[in-house]
Amino acid sequence: MQKKVLSEIDLHYGIINMPKKFEINSEKLQEDILSSQLKNEELPYSREWDKLNTYMREHVNVEYGFTLINKRSWGNVYKPKEISIPLLNIDPIDLKNSPDYTFLYGVNVKNCGVRIHYDQNRRKGRSWDIPLTNNSFVMFPSTQMYYLTNNQKDSLNFILTTTYEYI
Amino acid sequence: MAHFAKIGMNGKVIAVLTCGNGDMLNADGVEDEKVGQQYLERHNNWPAPMWVQTSYNTSANTHRLGGTPLRGNYAGIGYTWDEDDQIFWPKKPYASWVKNMTTAQWESPAGAQPTLTAEQTSQNAADTHRWRYNWNESGQSWDLTDGKA
């Protein structure tokens, strides 16, 4: 008897393990996220964003052998107890221009989590929860619907999202 | 043009970048690895000691142009940097293989791959057979197979 897996939902998660003195400056990213939200502008390119993006692209290439290409990047600020609406980063009627992966990074977060929805054969509507902590990330296929949970009651949560295409 | 391997936190090579010879000259106008490392740190947000120079012309601890080999092998993405022995190691092909420090290559416990006989080589050239030795990890031996059989 043999088995062939035709498709998989691969979730990648962990900590961004940067060398000492080269850690991601979360305050700079926070400022950029807040300013882009207030001015309704794109997230500006910064040295910190580049460090994070390069880290992910290089490590994914080494570990899994595929190359990520940037699509979009933006930041979100969640108020205390605010839960996101269900999010989906592909456009079902424009799959050609949709991303392959969604990458979420905890810039400055507290009591925050990601719930990723998936189907397992006829068992529809299953979900998988993972906490999102400071300097940690979750990356999953953009075809998966997800939302962000937020149970803290006294501060803002800053989350950076980047979408990727892979070759 | 010099090549530098970017070393990850686990000692793996995560990228290989080039650095212009002019960007690694010290005060005396001599190429210096340390200057190149500083240049790469400044432009790539990665600490200088985690950039290690590698030679494009070095393979199996031999310089193909007859020069002095540098650090065993030209670093590739996924290679492991061995700081103690100053060698870039490719991925270990089989669990039982061991490091040969002289050739900077992985070697089977049964030694190097046997060479084909003159008859086998001529049969391969005539395309009547496709003789080759494959490593048999469970039997710990080199098995001769004919790809056309």
Short mmCIF file of C-alpha atoms in Angstrom, two decimals:
data_model
loop_
_atom_site.label_atom_id
_atom_site.label_comp_id
_atom_site.label_asym_id
_atom_site.label_seq_id
_atom_site.Cartn_x
_atom_site.Cartn_y
_atom_site.Cartn_z
CA MET A 1 0.00 0.00 0.00
CA GLN A 2 1.32 3.44 -0.87
CA LYS A 3 0.36 6.96 0.01
CA LYS A 4 0.70 10.22 -1.86
CA VAL A 5 0.03 13.63 -0.35
CA LEU A 6 -1.30 15.90 -3.08
CA SER A 7 -1.58 19.06 -1.06
CA GLU A 8 -0.69 20.26 2.40
CA ILE A 9 -1.39 23.21 4.65
CA ASP A 10 2.01 24.14 6.00
CA LEU A 11 2.18 26.37 9.04
CA HIS A 12 5.49 27.85 10.05
CA TYR A 13 5.98 29.53 13.38
CA GLY A 14 8.71 30.46 15.81
CA ILE A 15 10.89 33.26 17.06
CA ILE A 16 12.96 35.63 14.95
CA ASN A 17 16.35 34.69 16.30
CA MET A 18 18.54 37.62 15.33
CA PRO A 19 22.16 37.96 16.47
CA LYS A 20 22.86 40.04 19.58
CA LYS A 21 22.83 43.80 19.00
CA PHE A 22 21.03 43.22 15.69
CA GLU A 23 17.62 42.45 17.15
CA ILE A 24 14.55 43.93 15.48
CA ASN A 25 13.82 47.34 16.97
CA SER A 26 10.14 46.93 17.75
CA GLU A 27 9.72 50.59 18.74
CA LYS A 28 10.72 51.73 15.27
CA LEU A 29 8.29 49.26 13.68
CA GLN A 30 5.55 50.41 16.07
CA GLU A 31 6.10 54.02 15.10
CA ASP A 32 5.93 53.13 11.42
CA ILE A 33 2.74 51.10 11.88
CA LEU A 34 1.06 53.83 13.89
CA SER A 35 2.07 56.56 11.48
CA SER A 36 0.95 54.55 8.42
CA GLN A 37 -2.41 53.91 10.11
CA LEU A 38 -2.93 57.53 11.09
CA LYS A 39 -1.93 58.90 7.71
CA ASN A 40 -3.61 56.07 5.82
CA GLU A 41 -0.37 55.41 3.96
CA GLU A 42 1.63 52.33 3.02
CA LEU A 43 3.99 50.98 5.67
CA PRO A 44 7.28 52.78 5.00
CA TYR A 45 10.40 50.86 4.09
CA SER A 46 12.78 50.76 7.03
CA ARG A 47 15.96 49.05 8.16
CA GLU A 48 13.97 47.11 10.78
CA TRP A 49 11.41 45.89 8.28
CA ASP A 50 14.23 44.87 5.95
CA LYS A 51 15.98 42.88 8.70
CA LEU A 52 12.79 40.97 9.42
CA ASN A 53 11.93 40.38 5.79
CA THR A 54 15.44 39.24 4.88
CA TYR A 55 15.56 36.90 7.87
CA MET A 56 12.33 35.19 6.82
CA ARG A 57 13.18 34.91 3.16
CA GLU A 58 16.66 33.52 3.79
CA HIS A 59 15.63 31.05 6.47
CA VAL A 60 12.69 29.73 4.47
CA ASN A 61 15.03 29.25 1.52
CA VAL A 62 17.58 27.33 3.62
CA GLU A 63 15.08 25.19 5.51
CA TYR A 64 12.48 24.46 2.85
CA GLY A 65 14.17 25.29 -0.45
CA PHE A 66 11.72 27.80 -1.85
CA THR A 67 12.06 31.50 -2.49
CA LEU A 68 9.61 34.05 -1.14
CA ILE A 69 8.80 37.19 -3.10
CA ASN A 70 7.19 40.13 -1.36
CA LYS A 71 3.67 41.12 -2.29
CA ARG A 72 2.42 43.57 0.33
CA SER A 73 3.22 44.63 3.86
CA TRP A 74 1.09 46.50 6.37
CA GLY A 75 0.64 46.97 10.08
CA ASN A 76 -2.41 46.78 12.32
CA VAL A 77 -3.11 48.23 15.72
CA TYR A 78 -5.67 46.46 17.88
CA LYS A 79 -7.34 48.16 20.81
CA PRO A 80 -7.90 46.28 24.09
CA LYS A 81 -10.29 43.33 23.60
CA GLU A 82 -10.59 44.11 19.90
CA ILE A 83 -10.84 40.99 17.75
CA SER A 84 -10.28 41.19 14.03
CA ILE A 85 -12.91 40.28 11.51
CA PRO A 86 -12.21 36.97 9.71
CA LEU A 87 -9.36 37.76 7.34
CA LEU A 88 -8.48 36.27 3.99
CA ASN A 89 -5.58 37.63 1.98
CA ILE A 90 -6.36 36.07 -1.38
CA ASP A 91 -8.86 37.43 -3.83
CA PRO A 92 -10.90 34.37 -4.92
CA ILE A 93 -11.68 35.97 -8.26
CA ASP A 94 -8.09 37.06 -8.89
CA LEU A 95 -5.96 34.12 -7.75
CA LYS A 96 -3.29 34.99 -10.30
CA ASN A 97 -2.38 38.14 -8.40
CA SER A 98 -3.04 36.74 -4.93
CA PRO A 99 -0.26 35.85 -2.49
CA ASP A 100 0.78 32.33 -1.50
CA TYR A 101 1.69 32.96 2.13
CA THR A 102 0.63 35.26 4.92
CA PHE A 103 3.24 36.15 7.52
CA LEU A 104 2.21 37.66 10.86
CA TYR A 105 4.76 39.14 13.23
CA GLY A 106 4.16 40.23 16.81
CA VAL A 107 5.75 43.68 17.03
CA ASN A 108 4.42 44.58 20.46
CA VAL A 109 1.64 42.31 21.62
CA LYS A 110 0.09 41.04 24.81
CA ASN A 111 -2.40 38.16 25.22
CA CYS A 112 -2.74 37.89 21.49
CA GLY A 113 -3.36 34.87 19.30
CA VAL A 114 -4.08 33.74 15.77
CA ARG A 115 -6.89 31.34 14.90
CA ILE A 116 -6.40 29.69 11.53
CA HIS A 117 -9.33 27.93 9.92
CA TYR A 118 -8.93 24.84 7.77
CA ASP A 119 -10.85 21.88 6.42
CA GLN A 120 -9.83 18.29 6.89
CA ASN A 121 -11.62 16.31 4.25
CA ARG A 122 -15.33 16.38 5.12
CA ARG A 123 -14.58 17.76 8.57
CA LYS A 124 -15.08 21.40 7.67
CA GLY A 125 -14.49 24.47 9.74
CA ARG A 126 -11.69 23.21 11.96
CA SER A 127 -9.35 25.73 13.53
CA TRP A 128 -5.91 25.85 15.04
CA ASP A 129 -4.88 28.43 17.63
CA ILE A 130 -1.42 29.74 18.24
CA PRO A 131 -0.38 32.54 20.57
CA LEU A 132 1.42 35.45 18.96
CA THR A 133 4.05 36.90 21.26
CA ASN A 134 6.61 39.66 20.89
CA ASN A 135 9.17 38.85 18.20
CA SER A 136 7.36 35.64 17.20
CA PHE A 137 5.81 34.88 13.83
CA VAL A 138 3.27 32.65 12.16
CA MET A 139 3.28 31.97 8.43
CA PHE A 140 0.56 29.99 6.63
CA PRO A 141 -1.04 29.69 3.19
CA SER A 142 -3.01 32.78 2.25
CA THR A 143 -5.93 30.59 1.22
CA GLN A 144 -6.63 29.99 4.92
CA MET A 145 -9.06 32.29 6.66
CA TYR A 146 -7.83 33.54 10.03
CA TYR A 147 -8.50 36.05 12.70
CA LEU A 148 -6.60 37.66 15.49
CA THR A 149 -7.71 37.30 19.06
CA ASN A 150 -6.82 39.86 21.66
CA ASN A 151 -7.60 39.39 25.35
CA GLN A 152 -5.58 42.14 26.95
CA LYS A 153 -7.34 45.14 28.40
CA ASP A 154 -4.80 47.85 28.91
CA SER A 155 -2.62 48.42 25.84
CA LEU A 156 -2.47 48.38 22.08
CA ASN A 157 -1.33 45.37 20.09
CA PHE A 158 0.87 45.99 17.06
CA ILE A 159 0.98 43.30 14.40
CA LEU A 160 2.84 43.37 11.12
CA THR A 161 1.50 41.41 8.16
CA THR A 162 3.46 40.60 5.02
CA THR A 163 2.21 38.55 2.12
CA TYR A 164 4.49 36.51 -0.11
CA GLU A 165 4.41 34.68 -3.35
CA TYR A 166 6.74 31.71 -3.71
CA ILE A 167 8.76 30.33 -6.58
CA MET B 1 35.28 40.17 -6.61
CA ALA B 2 35.22 38.32 -3.30
CA HIS B 3 32.52 36.03 -1.98
CA PHE B 4 31.26 35.98 1.59
CA ALA B 5 28.98 33.44 3.25
CA LYS B 6 26.35 34.79 5.61
CA ILE B 7 26.23 32.48 8.63
CA GLY B 8 22.97 31.90 10.48
CA MET B 9 22.57 31.43 14.21
CA ASN B 10 22.86 27.64 13.88
CA GLY B 11 26.08 27.79 11.84
CA LYS B 12 24.30 27.21 8.54
CA VAL B 13 25.09 29.26 5.46
CA ILE B 14 21.95 31.28 4.73
CA ALA B 15 23.24 33.37 1.82
CA VAL B 16 26.35 34.00 -0.23
CA LEU B 17 27.06 37.56 -1.34
CA THR B 18 29.77 39.19 -3.36
CA CYS B 19 31.84 42.12 -2.23
CA GLY B 20 33.82 44.33 -4.61
CA ASN B 21 37.58 44.11 -4.16
CA GLY B 22 37.65 47.87 -3.68
CA ASP B 23 35.29 47.57 -0.72
CA MET B 24 37.64 45.38 1.26
CA LEU B 25 40.86 47.36 1.11
CA ASN B 26 42.50 48.31 4.38
CA ALA B 27 44.45 51.51 5.08
CA ASP B 28 47.46 50.05 3.28
CA GLY B 29 45.44 49.30 0.16
CA VAL B 30 45.57 45.55 0.78
CA GLU B 31 42.50 43.31 0.57
CA ASP B 32 41.45 42.39 4.09
CA GLU B 33 38.62 40.02 5.05
CA LYS B 34 37.85 42.08 8.15
CA VAL B 35 37.23 45.20 6.06
CA GLY B 36 34.91 43.22 3.80
CA GLN B 37 33.06 41.93 6.86
CA GLN B 38 32.59 45.49 8.15
CA TYR B 39 31.32 46.60 4.76
CA LEU B 40 28.79 43.76 4.66
CA GLU B 41 27.68 44.44 8.23
CA ARG B 42 27.02 48.07 7.38
CA HIS B 43 25.01 47.29 4.26
CA ASN B 44 23.23 44.09 5.27
CA ASN B 45 22.32 44.45 8.95
CA TRP B 46 24.16 41.30 9.92
CA PRO B 47 27.15 41.19 12.29
CA ALA B 48 30.62 41.26 10.77
CA PRO B 49 31.89 38.03 12.44
CA MET B 50 28.99 36.19 10.81
CA TRP B 51 30.30 36.94 7.31
CA VAL B 52 33.01 34.48 6.30
CA GLN B 53 34.98 34.77 3.10
CA THR B 54 34.73 31.81 0.75
CA SER B 55 36.55 30.97 -2.45
CA TYR B 56 34.58 30.40 -5.64
CA ASN B 57 37.44 28.28 -7.01
CA THR B 58 37.83 25.99 -4.00
CA SER B 59 36.23 22.57 -4.00
CA ALA B 60 37.22 19.45 -2.06
CA ASN B 61 40.06 21.44 -0.50
CA THR B 62 41.64 22.04 -3.92
CA HIS B 63 41.93 25.30 -5.82
CA ARG B 64 40.97 24.61 -9.41
CA LEU B 65 43.35 27.28 -10.73
CA GLY B 66 46.26 25.94 -8.73
CA GLY B 67 46.10 28.56 -5.98
CA THR B 68 45.74 28.04 -2.27
CA PRO B 69 42.39 26.50 -1.32
CA LEU B 70 40.32 28.49 1.16
CA ARG B 71 38.17 26.81 3.82
CA GLY B 72 37.61 23.48 2.10
CA ASN B 73 34.74 24.25 -0.22
CA TYR B 74 32.96 27.16 -1.82
CA ALA B 75 30.07 27.81 0.55
CA GLY B 76 26.58 27.07 -0.70
CA ILE B 77 23.25 27.83 0.89
CA GLY B 78 22.56 25.11 3.45
CA TYR B 79 26.24 24.30 4.01
CA THR B 80 27.50 24.24 7.59
CA TRP B 81 30.34 26.47 8.75
CA ASP B 82 32.81 24.62 10.95
CA GLU B 83 34.67 27.39 12.76
CA ASP B 84 37.08 25.08 14.58
CA ASP B 85 38.32 23.37 11.44
CA GLN B 86 37.71 26.37 9.15
CA ILE B 87 35.76 24.31 6.62
CA PHE B 88 32.43 24.76 4.85
CA TRP B 89 30.74 21.36 4.90
CA PRO B 90 28.04 20.34 2.44
CA LYS B 91 25.02 18.46 3.76
CA LYS B 92 25.84 14.99 5.08
CA PRO B 93 24.64 12.60 2.35
CA TYR B 94 24.11 9.52 4.57
CA ALA B 95 24.00 9.02 8.32
CA SER B 96 27.00 6.70 8.32
CA TRP B 97 29.34 8.95 6.34
CA VAL B 98 32.20 10.64 8.10
CA LYS B 99 34.23 13.78 7.52
CA ASN B 100 37.48 13.54 5.64
CA MET B 101 39.42 16.53 6.90
CA THR B 102 42.00 16.32 4.11
CA THR B 103 39.56 16.48 1.22
CA ALA B 104 36.87 18.46 3.12
CA GLN B 105 34.31 15.96 1.82
CA TRP B 106 32.02 13.38 3.37
CA GLU B 107 33.29 9.84 2.92
CA SER B 108 31.54 6.50 3.18
CA PRO B 109 32.73 3.99 5.80
CA ALA B 110 33.63 1.70 2.88
CA GLY B 111 35.92 4.31 1.40
CA ALA B 112 35.65 6.20 -1.84
CA GLN B 113 33.31 5.15 -4.63
CA PRO B 114 35.00 2.39 -6.69
CA THR B 115 35.90 3.31 -10.25
CA LEU B 116 34.23 1.59 -13.19
CA THR B 117 36.25 -0.87 -15.23
CA ALA B 118 37.38 0.07 -18.73
CA GLU B 119 34.73 -2.28 -20.15
CA GLN B 120 31.94 -0.69 -18.10
CA THR B 121 33.09 2.79 -19.10
CA SER B 122 33.08 1.87 -22.79
CA GLN B 123 29.61 0.30 -22.43
CA ASN B 124 28.37 3.54 -20.85
CA ALA B 125 29.91 5.53 -23.69
CA ALA B 126 28.22 3.27 -26.25
CA ASP B 127 24.95 3.76 -24.35
CA THR B 128 24.35 0.01 -24.13
CA HIS B 129 24.53 0.13 -20.33
CA ARG B 130 24.43 2.77 -17.64
CA TRP B 131 26.79 1.42 -15.00
CA ARG B 132 27.21 3.32 -11.80
CA TYR B 133 27.92 2.73 -8.15
CA ASN B 134 25.26 3.72 -5.63
CA TRP B 135 25.71 3.83 -1.89
CA ASN B 136 23.65 1.22 -0.05
CA GLU B 137 23.16 2.65 3.42
CA SER B 138 21.53 -0.45 4.92
CA GLY B 139 24.20 -2.79 3.51
CA GLN B 140 27.01 -0.24 4.06
CA SER B 141 28.46 -0.96 0.63
CA TRP B 142 28.81 0.41 -2.88
CA ASP B 143 26.39 -1.44 -5.18
CA LEU B 144 26.98 -1.60 -8.89
CA THR B 145 23.77 -1.02 -10.84
CA ASP B 146 22.91 -0.77 -14.48
CA GLY B 147 20.42 2.04 -15.07
CA LYS B 148 19.40 0.46 -18.38
CA ALA B 149 18.66 -2.98 -17.01
#
